[in-house]
């Protein structure tokens, strides 16, 4: 499976992220897939944390969905696009992936 496919699979819920992570670890590690695996882990964690905050968290969850769509479009287009405002933190925090 190529890196672009793994990057797109990483966007399909938590299970897709786990599948992409496992495939990227067992094959020769693809930097494109790793980039989007890190982005999606950050968005998944942000989504979970925001779900615990009433009203404001729910509104900000819409922003997370927009970021998810932007990330998916970047992955499908073969471009390395970080998530606005927070994507560079995800790349730093999850370097091991």
XYZ file of C-alpha atoms in Angstrom:
97
model
C 0.000 0.000 0.000
C 1.436 3.379 -0.936
C 1.784 6.354 1.396
C -1.080 8.308 -0.132
C -3.508 5.438 0.468
C -2.329 5.037 4.064
C -2.760 8.786 4.603
C -6.343 8.649 3.321
C -7.145 5.540 5.404
C -5.867 7.384 8.499
C -8.758 9.837 8.058
C -11.430 7.116 8.310
C -12.319 7.141 12.015
C -10.122 5.817 14.811
C -10.115 2.315 13.333
C -8.802 3.616 10.007
C -6.114 5.531 11.887
C -5.041 2.343 13.701
C -4.960 0.391 10.415
C -2.836 3.099 8.765
C -0.493 3.180 11.762
C -0.003 -0.597 11.761
C 0.538 -0.705 7.992
C 3.015 2.150 8.187
C 4.965 0.420 10.983
C 5.128 -2.993 9.323
C 6.102 -1.749 5.850
C 8.971 0.544 5.101
C 7.892 3.710 6.916
C 6.487 6.277 4.497
C 7.030 9.903 5.566
C 3.897 11.127 3.736
C 1.718 8.615 5.601
C 3.492 9.373 8.893
C 2.764 13.084 8.428
C -0.986 12.498 8.132
C -1.024 9.840 10.856
C 0.408 12.480 13.226
C -2.101 15.093 12.011
C -5.040 12.760 12.530
C -3.907 11.649 15.991
C -3.868 15.297 17.018
C -7.325 15.911 15.568
C -8.721 12.773 17.224
C -7.335 13.806 20.626
C -8.605 17.381 20.179
C -12.040 16.058 19.247
C -12.184 13.831 22.317
C -11.078 16.643 24.633
C -13.562 19.110 23.141
C -16.417 16.645 23.578
C -16.140 17.089 27.353
C -16.646 20.876 27.241
C -20.322 21.858 27.070
C -21.497 24.277 24.357
C -18.103 25.860 23.506
C -16.560 22.442 22.913
C -19.447 21.439 20.702
C -19.068 24.601 18.634
C -15.303 24.092 18.341
C -15.954 20.519 17.224
C -17.286 22.011 13.994
C -13.851 23.593 13.505
C -12.263 20.159 14.038
C -14.528 18.718 11.328
C -13.461 21.499 8.938
C -9.793 20.761 9.760
C -10.441 17.053 9.150
C -11.893 17.787 5.696
C -8.967 20.103 4.870
C -6.523 17.398 5.941
C -8.324 14.749 3.899
C -8.230 16.964 0.808
C -4.503 17.526 1.334
C -3.864 13.795 1.709
C -5.905 12.945 -1.381
C -4.094 15.645 -3.346
C -0.679 14.359 -2.327
C 0.281 17.580 -0.520
C 1.797 17.939 2.965
C -0.588 20.487 4.502
C -0.533 21.052 8.249
C -3.745 21.717 10.104
C -4.135 25.506 10.597
C -2.900 26.891 13.938
C -2.258 23.504 15.587
C -0.812 21.160 12.964
C 2.823 22.056 13.573
C 2.367 21.113 17.247
C 1.052 17.689 16.212
C 4.166 17.134 14.101
C 6.406 18.007 17.066
C 4.482 16.106 19.738
C 4.064 12.865 17.797
C 7.480 12.603 16.090
C 7.784 8.932 17.054
C 4.910 7.932 14.762
